[in-house]
Coordinates of C-alpha atoms and ligand atoms in Angstrom, one line a residue:
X28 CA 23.4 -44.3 -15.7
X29 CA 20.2 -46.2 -16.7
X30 CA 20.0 -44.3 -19.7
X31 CA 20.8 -46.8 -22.5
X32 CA 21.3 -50.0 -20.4
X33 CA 19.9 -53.1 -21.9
X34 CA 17.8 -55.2 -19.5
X35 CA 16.0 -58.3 -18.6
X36 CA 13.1 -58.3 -16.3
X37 CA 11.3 -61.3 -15.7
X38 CA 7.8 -62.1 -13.9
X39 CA 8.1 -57.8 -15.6
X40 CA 3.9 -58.2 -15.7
X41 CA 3.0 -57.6 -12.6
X42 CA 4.1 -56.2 -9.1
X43 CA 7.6 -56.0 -8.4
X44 CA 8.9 -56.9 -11.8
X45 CA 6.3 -54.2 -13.9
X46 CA 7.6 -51.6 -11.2
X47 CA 11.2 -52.1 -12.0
X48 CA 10.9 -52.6 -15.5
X49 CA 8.5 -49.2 -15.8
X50 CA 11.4 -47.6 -13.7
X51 CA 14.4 -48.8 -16.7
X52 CA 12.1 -48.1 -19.3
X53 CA 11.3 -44.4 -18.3
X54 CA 14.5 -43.3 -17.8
X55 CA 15.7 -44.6 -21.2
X56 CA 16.4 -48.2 -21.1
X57 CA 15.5 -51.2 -23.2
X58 CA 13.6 -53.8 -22.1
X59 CA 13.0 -57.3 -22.6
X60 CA 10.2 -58.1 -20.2
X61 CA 9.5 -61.5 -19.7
X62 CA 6.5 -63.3 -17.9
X63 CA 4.3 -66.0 -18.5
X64 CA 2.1 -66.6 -21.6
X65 CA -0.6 -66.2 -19.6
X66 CA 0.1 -62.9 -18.2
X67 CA -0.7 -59.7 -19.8
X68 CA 2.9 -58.8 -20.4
X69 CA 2.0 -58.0 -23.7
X70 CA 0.2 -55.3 -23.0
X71 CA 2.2 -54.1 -20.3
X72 CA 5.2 -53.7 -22.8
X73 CA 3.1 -51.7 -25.2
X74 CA 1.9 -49.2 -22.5
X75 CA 6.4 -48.6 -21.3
X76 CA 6.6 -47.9 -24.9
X77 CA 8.7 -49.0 -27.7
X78 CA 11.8 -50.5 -25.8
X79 CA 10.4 -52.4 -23.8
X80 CA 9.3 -55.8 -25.8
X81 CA 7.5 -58.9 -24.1
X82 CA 8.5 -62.3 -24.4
X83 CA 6.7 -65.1 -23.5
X84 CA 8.7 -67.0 -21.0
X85 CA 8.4 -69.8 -18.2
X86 CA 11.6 -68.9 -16.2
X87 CA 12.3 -72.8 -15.8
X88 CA 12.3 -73.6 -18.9
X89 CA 16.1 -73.5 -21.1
X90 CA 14.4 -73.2 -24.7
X91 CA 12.3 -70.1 -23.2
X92 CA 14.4 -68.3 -21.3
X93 CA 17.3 -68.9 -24.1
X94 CA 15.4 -67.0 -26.2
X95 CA 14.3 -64.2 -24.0
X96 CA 18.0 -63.7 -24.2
X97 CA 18.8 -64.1 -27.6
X98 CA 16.0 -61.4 -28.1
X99 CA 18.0 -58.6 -26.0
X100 CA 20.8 -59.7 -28.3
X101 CA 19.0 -59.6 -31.8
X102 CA 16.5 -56.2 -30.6
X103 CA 19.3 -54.4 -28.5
X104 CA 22.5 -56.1 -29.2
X105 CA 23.6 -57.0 -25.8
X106 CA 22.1 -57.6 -22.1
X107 CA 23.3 -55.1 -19.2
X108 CA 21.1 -56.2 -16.2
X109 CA 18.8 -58.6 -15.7
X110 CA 16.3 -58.4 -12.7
X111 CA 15.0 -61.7 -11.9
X112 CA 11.3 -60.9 -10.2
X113 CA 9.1 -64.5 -11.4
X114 CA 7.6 -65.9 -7.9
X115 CA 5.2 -67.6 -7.3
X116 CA 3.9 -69.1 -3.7
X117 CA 2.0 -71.5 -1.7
X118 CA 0.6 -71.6 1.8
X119 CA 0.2 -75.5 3.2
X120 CA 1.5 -77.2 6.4
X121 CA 4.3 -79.8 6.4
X122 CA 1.5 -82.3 7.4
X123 CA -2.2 -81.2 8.3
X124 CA -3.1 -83.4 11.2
X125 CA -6.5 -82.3 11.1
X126 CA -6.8 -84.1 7.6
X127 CA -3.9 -86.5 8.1
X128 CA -2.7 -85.6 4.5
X129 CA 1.0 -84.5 3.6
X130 CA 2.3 -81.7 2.1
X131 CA 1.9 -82.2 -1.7
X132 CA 5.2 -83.4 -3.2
X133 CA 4.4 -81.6 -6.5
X134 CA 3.4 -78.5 -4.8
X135 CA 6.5 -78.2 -2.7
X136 CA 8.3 -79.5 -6.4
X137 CA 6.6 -76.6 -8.0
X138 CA 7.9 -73.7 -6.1
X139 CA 11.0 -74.5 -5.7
X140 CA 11.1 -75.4 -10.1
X141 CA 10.2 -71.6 -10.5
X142 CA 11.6 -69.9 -7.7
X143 CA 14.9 -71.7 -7.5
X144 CA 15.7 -73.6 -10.7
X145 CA 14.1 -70.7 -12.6
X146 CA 16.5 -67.6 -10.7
X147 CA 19.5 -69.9 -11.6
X148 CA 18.5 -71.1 -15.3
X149 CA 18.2 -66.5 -16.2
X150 CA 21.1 -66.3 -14.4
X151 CA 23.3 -68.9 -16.0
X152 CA 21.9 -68.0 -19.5
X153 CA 22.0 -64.0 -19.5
X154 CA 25.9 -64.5 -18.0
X155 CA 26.5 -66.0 -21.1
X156 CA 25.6 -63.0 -22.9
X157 CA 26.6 -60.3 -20.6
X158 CA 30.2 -61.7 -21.1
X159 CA 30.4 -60.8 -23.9
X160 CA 30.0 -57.2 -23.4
X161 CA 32.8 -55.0 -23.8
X162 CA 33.8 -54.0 -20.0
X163 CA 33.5 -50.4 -18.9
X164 CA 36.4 -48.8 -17.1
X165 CA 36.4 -50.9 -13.7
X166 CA 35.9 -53.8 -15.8
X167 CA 32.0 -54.5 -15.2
X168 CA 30.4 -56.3 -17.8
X169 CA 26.7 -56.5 -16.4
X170 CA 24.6 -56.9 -13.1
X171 CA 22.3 -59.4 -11.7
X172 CA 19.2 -58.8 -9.5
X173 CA 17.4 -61.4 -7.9
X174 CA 14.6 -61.7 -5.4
X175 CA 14.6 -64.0 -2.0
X176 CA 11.9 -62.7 0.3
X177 CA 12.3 -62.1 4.3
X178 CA 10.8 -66.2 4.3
X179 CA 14.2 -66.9 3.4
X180 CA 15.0 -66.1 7.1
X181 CA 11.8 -65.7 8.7
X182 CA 9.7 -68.7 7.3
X183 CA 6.2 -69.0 8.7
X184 CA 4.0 -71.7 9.4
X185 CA 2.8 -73.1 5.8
X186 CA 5.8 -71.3 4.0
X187 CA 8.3 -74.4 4.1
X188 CA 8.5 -74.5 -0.2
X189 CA 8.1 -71.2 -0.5
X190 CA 11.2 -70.3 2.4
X191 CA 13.2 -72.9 1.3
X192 CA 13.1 -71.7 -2.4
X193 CA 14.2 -68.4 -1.4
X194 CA 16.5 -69.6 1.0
X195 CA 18.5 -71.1 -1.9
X196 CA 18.2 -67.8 -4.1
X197 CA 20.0 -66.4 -1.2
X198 CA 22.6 -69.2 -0.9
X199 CA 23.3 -69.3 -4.3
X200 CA 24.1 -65.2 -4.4
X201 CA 27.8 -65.3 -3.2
X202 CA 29.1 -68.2 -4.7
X203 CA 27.7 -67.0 -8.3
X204 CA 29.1 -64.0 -7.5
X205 CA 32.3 -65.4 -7.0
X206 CA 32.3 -67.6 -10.5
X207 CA 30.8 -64.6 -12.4
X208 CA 33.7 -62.4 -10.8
X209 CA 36.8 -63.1 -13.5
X210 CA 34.2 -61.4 -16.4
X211 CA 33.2 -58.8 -14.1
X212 CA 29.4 -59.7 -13.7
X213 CA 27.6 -58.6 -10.6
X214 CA 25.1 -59.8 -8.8
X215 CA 22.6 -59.3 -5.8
X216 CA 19.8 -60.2 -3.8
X217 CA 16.9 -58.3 -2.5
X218 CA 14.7 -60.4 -0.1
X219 CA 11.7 -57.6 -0.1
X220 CA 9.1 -57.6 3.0
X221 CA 5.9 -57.0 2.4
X222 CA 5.0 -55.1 -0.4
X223 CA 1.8 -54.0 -2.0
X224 CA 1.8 -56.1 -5.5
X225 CA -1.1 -58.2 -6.8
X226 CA 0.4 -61.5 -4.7
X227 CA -0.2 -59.8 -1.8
X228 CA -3.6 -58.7 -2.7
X229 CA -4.5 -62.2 -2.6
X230 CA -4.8 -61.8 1.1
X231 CA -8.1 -59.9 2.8
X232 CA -8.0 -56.1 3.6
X233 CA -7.9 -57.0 7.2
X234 CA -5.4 -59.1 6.5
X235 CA -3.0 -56.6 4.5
X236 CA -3.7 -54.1 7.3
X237 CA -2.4 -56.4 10.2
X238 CA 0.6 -57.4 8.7
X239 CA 1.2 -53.6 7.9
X240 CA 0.9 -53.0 11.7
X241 CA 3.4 -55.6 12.4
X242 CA 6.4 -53.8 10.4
X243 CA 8.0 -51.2 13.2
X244 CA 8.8 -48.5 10.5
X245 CA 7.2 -47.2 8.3
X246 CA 4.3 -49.5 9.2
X247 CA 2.7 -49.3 5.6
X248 CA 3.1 -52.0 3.0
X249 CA 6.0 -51.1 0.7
X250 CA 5.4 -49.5 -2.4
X251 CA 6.7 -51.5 -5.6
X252 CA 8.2 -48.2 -7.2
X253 CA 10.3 -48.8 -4.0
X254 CA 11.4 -52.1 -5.0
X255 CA 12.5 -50.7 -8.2
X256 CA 14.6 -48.1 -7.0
X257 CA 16.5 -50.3 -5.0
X258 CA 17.4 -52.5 -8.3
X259 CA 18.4 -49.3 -9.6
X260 CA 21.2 -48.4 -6.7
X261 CA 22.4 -51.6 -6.9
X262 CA 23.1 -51.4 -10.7
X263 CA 24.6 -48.1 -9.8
X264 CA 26.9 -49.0 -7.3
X265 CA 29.9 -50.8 -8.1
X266 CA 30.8 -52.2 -4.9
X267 CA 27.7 -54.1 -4.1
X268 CA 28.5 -57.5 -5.3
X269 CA 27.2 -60.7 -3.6
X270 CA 25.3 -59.8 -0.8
X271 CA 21.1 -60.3 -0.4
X272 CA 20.0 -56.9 1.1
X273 CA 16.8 -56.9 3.3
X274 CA 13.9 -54.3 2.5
X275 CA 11.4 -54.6 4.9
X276 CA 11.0 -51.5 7.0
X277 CA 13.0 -53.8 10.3
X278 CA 9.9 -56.5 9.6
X279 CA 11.1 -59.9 11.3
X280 CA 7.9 -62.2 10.5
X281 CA 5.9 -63.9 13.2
X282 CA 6.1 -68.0 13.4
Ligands
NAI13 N1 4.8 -58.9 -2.7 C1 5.5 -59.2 -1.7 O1 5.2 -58.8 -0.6 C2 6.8 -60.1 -1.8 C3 7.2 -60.7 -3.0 N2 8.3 -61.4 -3.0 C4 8.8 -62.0 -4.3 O2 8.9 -61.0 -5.3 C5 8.7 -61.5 -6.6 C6 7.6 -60.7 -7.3 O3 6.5 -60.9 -6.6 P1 5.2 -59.9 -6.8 O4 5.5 -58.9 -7.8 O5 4.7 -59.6 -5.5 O6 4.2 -61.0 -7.4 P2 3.2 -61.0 -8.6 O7 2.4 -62.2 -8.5 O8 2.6 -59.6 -8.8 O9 4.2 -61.1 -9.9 C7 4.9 -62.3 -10.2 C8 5.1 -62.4 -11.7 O10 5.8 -63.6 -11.9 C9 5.2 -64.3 -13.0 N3 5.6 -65.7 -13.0 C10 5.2 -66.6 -12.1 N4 5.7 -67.8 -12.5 C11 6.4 -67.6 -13.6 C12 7.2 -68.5 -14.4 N5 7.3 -69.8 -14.2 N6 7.9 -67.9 -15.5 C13 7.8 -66.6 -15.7 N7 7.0 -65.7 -15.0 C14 6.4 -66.2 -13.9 C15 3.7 -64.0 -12.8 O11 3.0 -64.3 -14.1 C16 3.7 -62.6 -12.4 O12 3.6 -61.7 -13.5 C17 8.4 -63.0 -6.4 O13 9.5 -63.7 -6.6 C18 7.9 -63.0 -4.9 O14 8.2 -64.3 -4.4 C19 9.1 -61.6 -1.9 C20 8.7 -61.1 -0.7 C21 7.5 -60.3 -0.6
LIG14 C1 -2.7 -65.4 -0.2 C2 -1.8 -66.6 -0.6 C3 -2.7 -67.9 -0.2 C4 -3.7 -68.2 -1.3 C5 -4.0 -69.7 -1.2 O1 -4.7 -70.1 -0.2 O2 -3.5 -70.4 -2.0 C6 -0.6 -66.7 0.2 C7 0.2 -67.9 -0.2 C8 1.7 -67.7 0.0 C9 1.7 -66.3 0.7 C10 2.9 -65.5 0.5 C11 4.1 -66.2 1.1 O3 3.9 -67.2 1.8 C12 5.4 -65.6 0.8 C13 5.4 -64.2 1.4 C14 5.7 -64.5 2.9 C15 5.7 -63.3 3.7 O4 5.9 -63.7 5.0 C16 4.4 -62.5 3.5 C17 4.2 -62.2 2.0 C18 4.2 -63.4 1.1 C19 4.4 -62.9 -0.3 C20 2.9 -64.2 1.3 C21 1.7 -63.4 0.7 C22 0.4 -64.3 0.8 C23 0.5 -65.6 0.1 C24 0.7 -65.3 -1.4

């Protein structure tokens, strides 16, 4: 059912979002893989081969992602699914009493621009063009993926910004679900675990191998190809509209 399905994968350079878009591509979709200038997307797209095509993109921004869209429509002629996988994170206290400094407004401002603002800017702009797709015979005319994280639940000490900007990628699921519903758009939430992806790798070995101990089964980081697979049963399934589905192995973080 992938076979021929025009998609959009954003933060598709790394981690989670390569995974899923390496997925699409090898079983014969097109991709337009979008990530930051910065990133080596570029070279990621040329390796998946020649449907998958980068473009530059900074998920908050309405000029970029507009024509990370318009490009599905000029290259492929229409957008089926778009995964939305951009993140990005930060680790600081509310207020360090140690240092008596606050919380950075900007930082806090930051995370929730590209987390939050950025999910809902691809959403609202590749709706736009997946209505316009001709419906199939239950009257779908594309899917949505986007990615919360367990913090959306289980937030940790430091992870106020980054819970918070999940938490609203998991708030916002149902009711866009429910005004995407009359053109027969989908759309769903994973909020992954912990998974083995170059953000994680950010954290020491010892690290890594705690937090692996902590999840009760399997107790092993998850494997991005996992990720990926689970985008793909959600385009695949017809029914799952709306809902934010946990993939963590029964993980419920630690404060
Ligand atoms: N790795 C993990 O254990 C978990 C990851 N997540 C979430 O999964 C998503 C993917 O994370 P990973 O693959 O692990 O991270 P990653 O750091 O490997 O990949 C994130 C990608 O997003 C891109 N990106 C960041 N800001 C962007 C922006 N403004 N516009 C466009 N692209 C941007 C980065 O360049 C990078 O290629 C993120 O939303 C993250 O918060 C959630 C829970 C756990
Ligand atoms: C290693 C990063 C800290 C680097 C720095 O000092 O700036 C971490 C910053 C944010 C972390 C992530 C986070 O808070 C979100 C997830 C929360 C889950 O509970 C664990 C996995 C996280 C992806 C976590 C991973 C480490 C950081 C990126």
């Amino acid at each position: 059912m992938i076979k021929n399905v025009v998609s959009l994968v954003t933060g598709g350079a790394s981690g989670l979002g390569r995974a899923t878009a390496e997925r699409l591509a090898r079983q014969g979709a097109s991709v337009v893989l979008a990530d930051l200038p910065s990133s080596n997307g570029s070279e990621v797209a040329k390796e998946l081969g020649d449907k998958v095509v980068f473009v530059p993109v900074d998920v908050s921004s309405e000029q970029d992602v507009t024509a990370a869209v318009q490009t599905a429509k000029d290259k492929f002629g229409r957008l089926d699914l778009t995964v939305n996988c951009a993140g990005t994170a930060t680790a600081v206290k509310t207020y360090n009493f140690n240092k008596n400094v606050a919380h950075r407004l900007e930082d806090f401002q930051r995370v929730i621009n590209v987390n939050t603002v950025g999910t809902f800017n691809v959403i609202r702009l590749s709706a736009g063009l997946m209505g316009a797709n001709t419906p199939n015979q239950d009257g779908q005319r594309g899917v949505i993926v986007n990615t919360a994280s367990v913090a959306a639940f289980d937030g940790q000490i430091g992870q106020a910004a980054y819970s918070a900007s999940k938490a609203a990628v998991v708030g916002m699921t149902l009711p866009i679900a429910r005004d995407l519903s009359t053109q027969g758009i989908r759309i769903c939430t994973i909020a992954p675990g912990l998974f083995n992806t170059p953000m994680l790798a950010a954290l020491p070995e010892k690290v890594r191998t705690f937090l692996a101990k902590s999840i009760p089964f399997p107790q092993r980081l998850g494997d991005p190809s996992e990720y990926a697979q689970l985008v793909q049963a959600i385009y695949e399934n017809p029914l799952l509209n709306g809902e934010t589905i946990r993939l963590d192995g029964a993980l419920r973080m630690m404060p």
